Amino acid sequence: MIQSRFVPPSGAFTRSVPVRFSHCDPAGIAYFPHSFDMFNGLIEDWSTQELGHDYAELIMGNKYGFPFVHLECDFKVPSRMGDVIDLTLLVERIGRSSLGIAIVCHRNGIERLRARMTTAMMSLELRKAVPLPQALRAAVEAYCGRTAQ
Amino acid sequence: MIQSRFVPPSGAFTRSVPVRFSHCDPAGIAYFPHSFDMFNGLIEDWSTQELGHDYAELIMGNKYGFPFVHLECDFKVPSRMGDVIDLTLLVERIGRSSLGIAIVCHRNGIERLRARMTTAMMSLELRKAVPLPQALRAAVEAYCGRTAQ
Amino acid sequence: MIQSRFVPPSGAFTRSVPVRFSHCDPAGIAYFPHSFDMFNGLIEDWSTQELGHDYAELIMGNKYGFPFVHLECDFKVPSRMGDVIDLTLLVERIGRSSLGIAIVCHRNGIERLRARMTTAMMSLELRKAVPLPQALRAAVEAYCGRTAQ
Amino acid sequence: MIQSRFVPPSGAFTRSVPVRFSHCDPAGIAYFPHSFDMFNGLIEDWSTQELGHDYAELIMGNKYGFPFVHLECDFKVPSRMGDVIDLTLLVERIGRSSLGIAIVCHRNGIERLRARMTTAMMSLELRKAVPLPQALRAAVEAYCGRTAQ
């Protein structure tokens, strides 16, 4: 198998996550839906810590939702209990109400998994897509600028 | 939004699943990683009930694993607590050690979500891909024959 | 180890649940938090199917919540991937706003796990406990009558 | 409601955990099985970081398991998305092969939840309880000494 190397662009938002007992299946390998749960956690932390928009407040206070409309994922190297993995978030596209996000799971310069996800901002009350608020859009654009390769 | 209609081919393996309290997020909508967990459950049941190859025995007895190598998913209509959804499994491709599977989530003839997943059969002891055993391959081919559209 | 035998009282609400790949840990045994998730699912089905009070409607429509205030559990026999387990719900106590529920996990007359849980009905809007509505209380009392041993 | 105050003993192992979107139910409150999953994660980290016995190695290398045999939990104050909670582990009893552990979830000096759990060390190969290895026992005893109140 040819290994993919990955080095996050400088300024990219990266968090390390332990692969726990509870993430692993009877084969001793991280069960894949847990990866997607980790990605959602990364997006939460990115919004709150990097963009300065508290994720819980966006959902519970402002009644916004961020459902995914499309997702694709390549699984390259499995993770096992006791591993610590690094997750890096990159923005690929900013639409009117949608964001194209890539999340790369890597360790020691080797890419283990790469997901590309499109999320659309919606109003939970109107139950329809709404444009990204200007301040949030500006924060995402600034992040793109900081991490451009 | 244009709705996609879906009618499973005759003979296709379909199971109904309730969308439970525990599947739903603070927005009242099924949290997407649970969908992937449901897909794995569908593959288990399909293997055991439709193909006649007990999934638990394949894993624990024969030490095979079925990790996903690629996955993509379009989310079209969200599901809410109390919904019952139908999941249909279709085989799109049979490789040497891999299977291309589509899972369609639908209700009342409307497609809610469609995933396309590639899984590769591996030996948990050798930690590498192995060819599909002949009996399992034959069972999958027979299923394809029964569900050809 | 002395095995506990269990035969559900006639009329008791019992559902069978498969122990799936995703429920099991690297030791091949059902990971215990999944048991609690199964219990919540059993309570949902009991409410909807046995008591005639749609659980999703109680939560989303009537804005009731059913948080647990106390829970205890004895784990006697582990479950493994591929097992099918039976879950039986018994009511032990009906309070003003609380219910004492026992859930017994068993198979082939052997008790595997027994949980005793106290849940209190609360208004999600008032954020405080509220009395059980009369119709729901009556349905629970009728269930107790049917399953008295 | 009378609030319980809690201050961890000096030297006690405490970790902070964010209450995420994915932990919360349609009522906006942390769904209780996730609490138990957090407890298992705390035990993992305590073993590895505080006792110096790598949890993944104990399971995958030494083929030990740590199933719970008894668990009880009082839920006092619910947690909501966006909260950060502190989890403190205390050892209440050291048996031949079992440990009695208390986990207290607290924030700002207020106790939110307290669980008491008995785990028994078992050999995954022999499928029976085994005595705690001397080095692990000594590390647990030293922890008890450091945190005695």
XYZ file of C-alpha atoms in Angstrom:
596
model
C 0.000 0.000 0.000
C 1.275 3.451 -0.898
C 1.152 5.747 2.096
C -0.133 9.274 1.749
C 1.864 11.861 3.570
C 0.107 14.811 5.166
C 1.430 17.916 6.807
C -1.246 20.383 7.920
C -0.882 23.904 6.526
C 0.451 26.332 9.082
C -2.403 27.873 11.036
C -4.737 24.933 10.432
C -7.000 23.860 13.278
C -5.831 20.503 14.621
C -6.902 18.551 17.666
C -5.580 15.248 19.002
C -8.033 12.572 20.016
C -7.335 9.299 21.838
C -8.701 6.130 20.247
C -10.499 4.609 23.205
C -11.713 1.155 24.163
C -15.240 2.303 23.407
C -14.306 3.359 19.870
C -13.034 -0.084 18.951
C -14.852 -3.101 17.658
C -14.276 -6.814 18.242
C -11.585 -6.619 15.566
C -9.719 -4.114 17.791
C -10.083 -1.360 15.181
C -11.886 1.957 15.516
C -15.482 1.428 14.395
C -16.042 3.867 11.552
C -19.179 5.733 12.738
C -17.160 6.940 15.723
C -14.862 8.722 13.270
C -17.788 10.776 12.037
C -18.749 11.588 15.593
C -15.187 12.807 16.167
C -15.483 15.001 13.054
C -18.580 16.673 14.430
C -16.724 17.311 17.668
C -13.877 18.864 15.704
C -16.284 21.181 13.874
C -17.768 22.213 17.241
C -14.363 23.035 18.663
C -13.284 24.838 15.485
C -16.400 27.008 15.558
C -16.048 27.866 19.230
C -12.284 28.063 19.668
C -11.041 29.148 16.240
C -13.901 31.126 14.721
C -15.125 32.580 17.997
C -18.710 31.489 17.392
C -19.883 29.332 20.267
C -21.337 26.198 18.694
C -23.782 25.454 21.528
C -25.069 29.023 21.326
C -25.530 28.774 17.540
C -27.691 25.669 18.033
C -29.538 26.302 21.296
C -29.550 30.106 21.298
C -29.861 31.026 17.632
C -31.684 27.858 16.574
C -29.364 27.126 13.689
C -28.624 23.599 12.533
C -25.724 22.344 10.440
C -26.875 19.127 8.816
C -24.614 17.454 6.303
C -25.932 17.190 2.784
C -23.038 15.256 1.313
C -20.138 13.354 2.774
C -17.397 11.203 1.345
C -14.583 9.481 3.083
C -11.495 7.451 2.213
C -10.223 5.129 4.914
C -6.524 4.494 4.404
C -4.910 3.291 7.621
C -6.983 1.807 10.463
C -6.624 3.135 14.003
C -6.353 0.884 17.024
C -7.071 1.236 20.715
C -4.404 3.321 22.400
C -3.512 5.316 19.285
C -3.693 9.073 19.453
C -4.811 10.612 16.181
C -4.662 14.166 14.905
C -7.642 15.704 13.162
C -7.155 18.773 10.958
C -10.006 20.841 9.543
C -9.656 22.608 6.189
C -12.260 24.715 4.420
C -12.599 23.883 0.733
C -15.549 25.995 -0.305
C -17.774 28.736 1.099
C -21.229 28.940 -0.458
C -24.222 31.090 0.310
C -25.453 28.819 3.090
C -23.113 25.889 2.689
C -19.556 25.052 3.644
C -17.281 22.471 2.068
C -15.024 21.081 4.760
C -12.222 18.525 4.610
C -11.154 16.689 7.717
C -7.883 14.818 7.613
C -7.033 12.234 10.242
C -3.287 11.750 10.441
C -0.444 10.689 12.685
C 3.290 11.113 12.356
C 2.914 12.640 8.915
C 0.852 9.747 7.518
C -2.702 10.331 6.397
C -5.081 7.735 7.830
C -8.435 8.961 6.656
C -9.780 11.922 4.717
C -13.362 13.076 4.680
C -14.962 15.768 2.589
C -18.256 17.038 3.884
C -20.769 19.651 2.785
C -22.880 21.185 5.487
C -25.714 23.639 4.960
C -26.763 26.136 7.559
C -30.431 25.904 8.320
C -32.953 27.562 10.570
C -34.388 24.952 12.922
C -37.563 26.985 13.201
C -38.112 27.635 9.494
C -36.768 24.172 8.611
C -34.965 25.541 5.586
C -31.504 26.636 4.540
C -30.522 30.182 5.463
C -27.508 32.258 4.359
C -24.461 32.173 6.587
C -24.634 35.202 8.896
C -22.111 37.847 7.844
C -19.948 37.607 10.967
C -19.684 33.844 10.703
C -18.883 34.062 6.993
C -16.165 36.613 7.670
C -14.627 34.387 10.338
C -14.583 31.408 7.968
C -13.045 33.516 5.205
C -10.356 34.750 7.572
C -9.611 31.131 8.505
C -9.289 30.246 4.811
C -6.875 33.113 4.384
C -4.748 31.970 7.331
C -4.537 28.393 6.090
C -4.186 28.938 2.328
C -1.463 26.679 0.982
C -36.431 20.698 -3.265
C -36.997 17.987 -5.828
C -37.851 14.706 -4.180
C -36.247 11.500 -5.343
C -38.602 8.581 -5.604
C -37.349 5.111 -4.738
C -38.939 1.724 -5.085
C -36.707 -1.197 -4.079
C -36.226 -3.852 -6.750
C -38.232 -6.970 -6.085
C -36.220 -9.375 -3.947
C -34.093 -6.638 -2.408
C -33.198 -6.958 1.266
C -35.059 -4.292 3.240
C -35.412 -3.782 6.958
C -37.408 -1.170 8.854
C -35.759 0.694 11.691
C -37.358 3.046 14.221
C -35.748 6.454 14.657
C -35.356 6.559 18.413
C -34.894 9.251 21.028
C -31.255 8.205 21.310
C -30.681 8.689 17.575
C -31.778 12.306 17.659
C -29.853 15.434 18.453
C -30.900 18.662 20.149
C -32.333 19.741 16.800
C -34.705 16.739 16.978
C -33.141 15.190 13.863
C -31.337 11.862 13.545
C -27.643 12.504 14.200
C -25.833 11.326 11.083
C -23.263 8.898 12.556
C -26.176 6.781 13.798
C -27.194 6.294 10.173
C -23.860 4.660 9.475
C -24.278 2.446 12.496
C -27.677 1.394 11.132
C -26.023 0.569 7.792
C -23.567 -1.750 9.475
C -26.465 -3.461 11.231
C -28.207 -3.884 7.874
C -25.117 -5.492 6.371
C -24.950 -7.864 9.365
C -28.568 -8.892 8.927
C -28.193 -9.228 5.152
C -25.178 -11.492 5.568
C -26.843 -13.689 8.166
C -30.451 -13.723 7.007
C -30.198 -13.288 3.237
C -26.820 -14.752 2.282
C -26.827 -17.470 4.931
C -23.380 -16.515 6.234
C -23.585 -15.749 9.942
C -21.913 -12.388 10.400
C -20.806 -12.996 13.998
C -19.260 -16.308 12.932
C -17.393 -14.640 10.037
C -15.859 -12.170 12.489
C -15.358 -14.150 15.669
C -15.035 -17.647 14.204
C -13.274 -17.094 10.897
C -11.446 -13.927 11.937
C -12.526 -11.938 8.931
C -13.049 -8.200 9.053
C -15.010 -5.997 6.680
C -13.605 -2.497 7.003
C -14.847 0.202 4.704
C -12.311 1.710 2.362
C -14.564 4.299 0.771
C -17.935 5.707 1.615
C -20.080 8.448 0.214
C -23.496 9.597 1.243
C -26.152 12.039 0.125
C -28.549 13.231 2.788
C -31.798 14.323 1.191
C -34.614 14.289 3.742
C -33.920 14.361 7.494
C -35.503 11.805 9.789
C -37.094 12.722 13.093
C -37.819 10.897 16.323
C -40.761 8.557 15.907
C -40.214 8.013 12.175
C -39.813 4.477 10.917
C -37.413 4.249 8.005
C -36.766 1.498 5.501
C -33.225 0.540 4.584
C -32.572 -1.376 1.361
C -29.240 -2.968 0.475
C -28.137 -3.248 -3.160
C -24.883 -4.705 -4.464
C -23.246 -2.536 -7.102
C -19.942 -4.313 -7.655
C -18.202 -7.553 -6.707
C -14.420 -7.407 -6.737
C -11.787 -9.923 -5.788
C -11.899 -9.034 -2.109
C -14.156 -5.987 -2.193
C -17.845 -5.310 -2.452
C -19.541 -2.135 -3.618
C -22.772 -1.726 -1.701
C -25.494 0.887 -1.910
C -27.828 1.460 0.996
C -30.942 3.482 0.388
C -32.950 4.900 3.258
C -36.505 5.576 2.168
C -40.074 5.910 3.372
C -43.339 5.947 1.495
C -41.527 5.848 -1.826
C -39.358 8.885 -1.086
C -35.599 8.493 -0.871
C -34.186 10.112 2.258
C -30.541 9.186 2.075
C -28.331 7.118 -0.190
C -24.924 5.775 0.717
C -22.416 4.002 -1.482
C -19.796 2.047 0.391
C -16.856 -0.114 -0.583
C -15.828 -2.760 1.895
C -12.808 -5.041 1.561
C -12.648 -8.438 3.166
C -9.574 -8.806 5.318
C -7.981 -11.405 7.520
C -7.784 -10.055 11.058
C -4.796 -12.293 11.726
C -2.814 -11.487 8.563
C -4.009 -7.854 8.657
C -4.380 -7.784 4.912
C -7.081 -8.103 2.275
C -8.049 -11.634 1.282
C -10.216 -12.873 -1.599
C -13.893 -13.396 -0.883
C -14.375 -17.086 -0.061
C -16.077 -18.894 -2.934
C -19.286 -19.732 -1.052
C -19.735 -16.141 0.095
C -19.019 -14.836 -3.422
C -21.584 -17.218 -4.897
C -24.193 -16.076 -2.374
C -23.564 -12.423 -3.220
C -23.758 -13.160 -6.952
C -27.030 -14.979 -6.476
C -28.373 -11.967 -4.571
C -27.323 -9.703 -7.428
C -29.137 -11.966 -9.849
C -32.315 -11.882 -7.766
C -32.322 -8.102 -7.474
C -31.142 -7.099 -10.976
C -33.301 -4.291 -12.274
C -21.130 -18.867 39.661
C -24.744 -19.461 40.635
C -27.053 -18.716 37.770
C -30.224 -16.754 38.341
C -33.254 -18.096 36.553
C -35.846 -15.701 35.201
C -39.235 -16.299 33.676
C -41.134 -13.124 32.787
C -44.593 -12.851 34.330
C -47.358 -13.534 31.868
C -48.349 -10.311 30.096
C -44.973 -8.665 30.651
C -43.583 -6.521 27.847
C -40.581 -8.282 26.301
C -38.580 -7.471 23.205
C -35.684 -9.365 21.650
C -32.598 -7.452 20.597
C -29.611 -8.706 18.595
C -26.169 -8.082 20.073
C -24.440 -6.479 17.115
C -20.852 -5.944 16.041
C -21.223 -2.302 16.987
C -22.307 -3.169 20.531
C -19.162 -5.168 21.211
C -15.793 -4.068 22.452
C -12.295 -5.343 21.685
C -12.930 -8.068 24.252
C -15.837 -9.282 22.075
C -18.359 -8.499 24.809
C -21.249 -6.043 24.702
C -19.957 -2.694 25.941
C -22.121 -1.801 28.928
C -23.347 1.702 27.957
C -25.067 0.119 24.958
C -27.170 -1.898 27.406
C -28.519 1.319 28.854
C -29.276 2.601 25.389
C -31.236 -0.610 24.738
C -33.177 -0.019 27.960
C -34.231 3.416 26.811
C -35.376 1.889 23.533
C -37.400 -0.694 25.457
C -39.095 2.038 27.490
C -39.943 3.867 24.245
C -41.505 0.771 22.729
C -43.352 -0.079 25.954
C -44.833 3.415 26.108
C -45.900 3.418 22.474
C -46.867 -0.192 21.914
C -48.057 -1.364 25.329
C -49.348 1.750 27.052
C -50.667 3.406 23.912
C -48.826 6.664 24.607
C -46.587 7.532 21.680
C -43.173 8.240 23.139
C -42.067 10.610 20.379
C -45.278 12.584 20.804
C -44.789 12.797 24.591
C -41.342 14.314 24.027
C -41.717 16.403 20.896
C -45.432 17.188 21.081
C -46.115 17.471 24.804
C -42.611 18.576 25.769
C -42.235 16.015 28.505
C -38.901 14.507 29.442
C -38.178 11.329 31.355
C -34.721 11.733 32.862
C -33.450 9.048 35.182
C -32.781 10.121 38.738
C -31.417 6.815 39.995
C -30.202 3.674 38.333
C -28.589 0.495 39.521
C -27.554 -2.522 37.588
C -26.162 -5.995 38.244
C -24.266 -7.563 35.385
C -24.362 -11.344 35.727
C -23.648 -12.990 32.384
C -21.908 -11.125 29.555
C -23.410 -11.031 26.080
C -21.404 -11.610 22.947
C -21.740 -10.647 19.300
C -24.392 -12.748 17.617
C -26.406 -13.372 20.787
C -30.044 -12.427 20.816
C -31.181 -11.188 24.194
C -34.641 -10.689 25.643
C -35.468 -7.545 27.582
C -38.467 -7.509 29.911
C -39.855 -4.378 31.552
C -41.522 -4.532 34.963
C -42.974 -1.648 36.953
C -41.958 -1.683 40.596
C -43.386 1.576 41.860
C -45.671 4.375 40.687
C -45.087 7.714 42.378
C -46.612 11.117 41.847
C -44.282 12.000 39.015
C -41.845 9.097 39.162
C -41.805 5.510 38.028
C -39.658 2.699 39.375
C -38.871 0.331 36.532
C -36.942 -2.926 36.444
C -35.488 -4.190 33.201
C -34.322 -7.764 33.081
C -32.076 -8.995 30.293
C -32.374 -12.737 29.935
C -32.015 -15.629 27.522
C -33.184 -19.206 27.723
C -34.451 -18.693 31.256
C -31.149 -17.343 32.582
C -30.940 -13.800 33.859
C -27.972 -11.923 32.400
C -28.432 -8.454 33.773
C -30.987 -6.631 35.904
C -31.391 -2.901 36.128
C -33.609 -0.902 38.426
C -34.238 2.643 37.322
C -36.231 5.563 38.669
C -37.425 8.072 36.128
C -39.228 11.308 36.895
C -41.574 12.971 34.474
C -40.616 16.557 33.854
C -41.815 19.460 31.793
C -39.079 20.446 29.373
C -40.428 23.981 29.316
C -40.798 24.469 33.083
C -37.657 22.407 33.720
C -39.227 20.765 36.751
C -40.957 17.555 37.693
C -44.669 17.355 36.930
C -47.269 14.782 38.005
C -47.891 11.880 35.655
C -50.929 12.767 33.520
C -53.973 10.786 34.597
C -54.305 8.780 31.365
C -50.656 7.745 31.436
C -50.881 6.826 35.126
C -53.956 4.721 34.452
C -52.192 2.899 31.623
C -49.197 2.141 33.842
C -51.468 0.916 36.647
C -53.312 -1.352 34.226
C -49.957 -2.749 33.084
C -49.005 -3.428 36.711
C -52.287 -5.241 37.187
C -51.735 -7.403 34.115
C -48.222 -8.387 35.159
C -48.676 -8.823 38.930
C -46.958 -11.989 40.034
C -33.794 20.826 45.413
C -30.921 20.674 47.863
C -27.613 20.935 46.062
C -24.754 18.660 47.003
C -21.412 20.353 47.199
C -18.315 18.462 46.117
C -14.663 19.336 46.374
C -12.307 16.612 45.126
C -9.694 15.468 47.640
C -6.265 16.839 46.893
C -4.401 14.511 44.551
C -7.581 13.054 43.081
C -7.600 12.283 39.360
C -9.917 14.739 37.595
C -10.504 15.361 33.927
C -12.728 17.939 32.235
C -15.006 16.847 29.429
C -17.083 19.019 27.091
C -20.763 18.155 26.756
C -21.107 17.976 23.007
C -23.946 18.192 20.517
C -23.669 14.447 20.030
C -24.094 13.776 23.754
C -27.412 15.584 23.889
C -30.902 14.373 23.199
C -33.924 16.128 21.701
C -34.543 17.594 25.148
C -31.131 19.314 24.916
C -29.811 17.316 27.876
C -26.898 14.866 27.946
C -28.299 11.419 27.184
C -27.387 9.262 30.175
C -25.587 6.320 28.459
C -22.990 8.813 27.231
C -22.155 9.537 30.878
C -21.204 5.909 31.366
C -19.070 6.019 28.253
C -17.295 9.061 29.700
C -16.694 7.111 32.926
C -14.993 4.313 31.033
C -12.802 6.894 29.315
C -11.909 8.360 32.704
C -10.898 4.920 34.008
C -8.730 4.446 30.896
C -6.960 7.750 31.434
C -6.570 7.126 35.180
C -4.975 3.742 34.517
C -2.592 5.062 31.893
C -1.790 8.526 33.192
C -2.118 8.178 36.958
C -1.324 4.536 37.693
C 1.230 4.126 34.916
C -0.456 1.006 33.526
C -1.314 1.541 29.878
C -4.977 0.605 29.521
C -4.737 -0.414 25.857
C -1.792 -2.643 26.689
C -3.672 -4.276 29.577
C -6.497 -5.171 27.204
C -4.778 -5.895 23.904
C -1.374 -6.997 25.194
C -2.153 -8.762 28.454
C -5.669 -9.869 27.496
C -7.265 -8.544 30.640
C -10.807 -7.266 30.710
C -12.483 -5.019 33.268
C -16.200 -5.706 33.059
C -18.486 -4.040 35.559
C -20.393 -6.346 37.857
C -22.382 -3.707 39.670
C -23.117 -0.076 39.039
C -25.320 2.512 40.640
C -25.781 6.121 39.801
C -27.589 9.159 41.155
C -28.356 11.874 38.647
C -28.711 15.187 40.437
C -28.209 18.055 38.000
C -28.587 17.594 34.248
C -25.854 18.738 31.872
C -26.557 20.655 28.694
C -24.750 21.149 25.404
C -21.842 23.513 25.829
C -21.272 22.708 29.497
C -17.852 21.536 30.560
C -17.989 18.994 33.360
C -15.326 17.687 35.699
C -15.066 13.985 36.420
C -13.186 12.804 39.508
C -12.291 9.174 40.199
C -12.080 7.862 43.762
C -11.263 4.313 44.855
C -13.621 3.024 47.535
C -12.534 -0.578 47.878
C -9.749 -2.874 46.680
C -10.639 -6.557 46.565
C -8.759 -9.611 45.395
C -9.751 -9.121 41.763
C -12.278 -6.310 42.088
C -12.193 -2.582 42.526
C -14.896 -0.351 43.910
C -14.721 2.991 42.162
C -16.722 6.173 42.617
C -16.929 8.710 39.833
C -18.239 12.142 40.664
C -19.339 14.541 37.942
C -19.236 18.070 39.223
C -18.893 21.704 38.200
C -18.168 24.814 40.200
C -18.324 22.864 43.443
C -21.762 21.384 42.749
C -22.146 17.635 42.366
C -24.160 16.736 39.270
C -23.972 12.977 39.250
C -22.306 10.276 41.315
C -21.719 6.726 40.198
C -20.394 3.813 42.194
C -19.098 0.938 40.128
C -17.548 -2.424 40.902
C -15.279 -3.830 38.243
C -13.648 -7.256 38.330
C -10.425 -8.018 36.548
C -10.770 -10.990 34.268
C -8.644 -12.950 31.888
C -10.138 -12.691 28.418
C -8.594 -16.030 27.524
C -9.667 -17.963 30.625
C -12.965 -16.069 30.740
C -12.817 -15.868 34.510
C -11.837 -13.432 37.247
C -8.161 -13.240 38.096
C -6.383 -11.515 41.002
C -5.153 -7.990 40.403
C -1.469 -8.218 39.433
C 0.756 -7.064 42.278
C 2.143 -4.009 40.475
C -1.321 -2.782 39.525
C -2.607 -3.384 43.058
C 0.313 -1.450 44.512
C -0.365 1.473 42.163
C -4.031 1.540 43.170
C -3.129 1.394 46.857
C -0.690 4.257 46.423
C -3.449 6.270 44.732
C -5.767 5.560 47.662
C -3.080 6.762 50.022
C -2.595 9.978 48.075
C -6.308 10.773 48.005
C -7.374 9.656 51.480
C -9.660 12.264 52.997
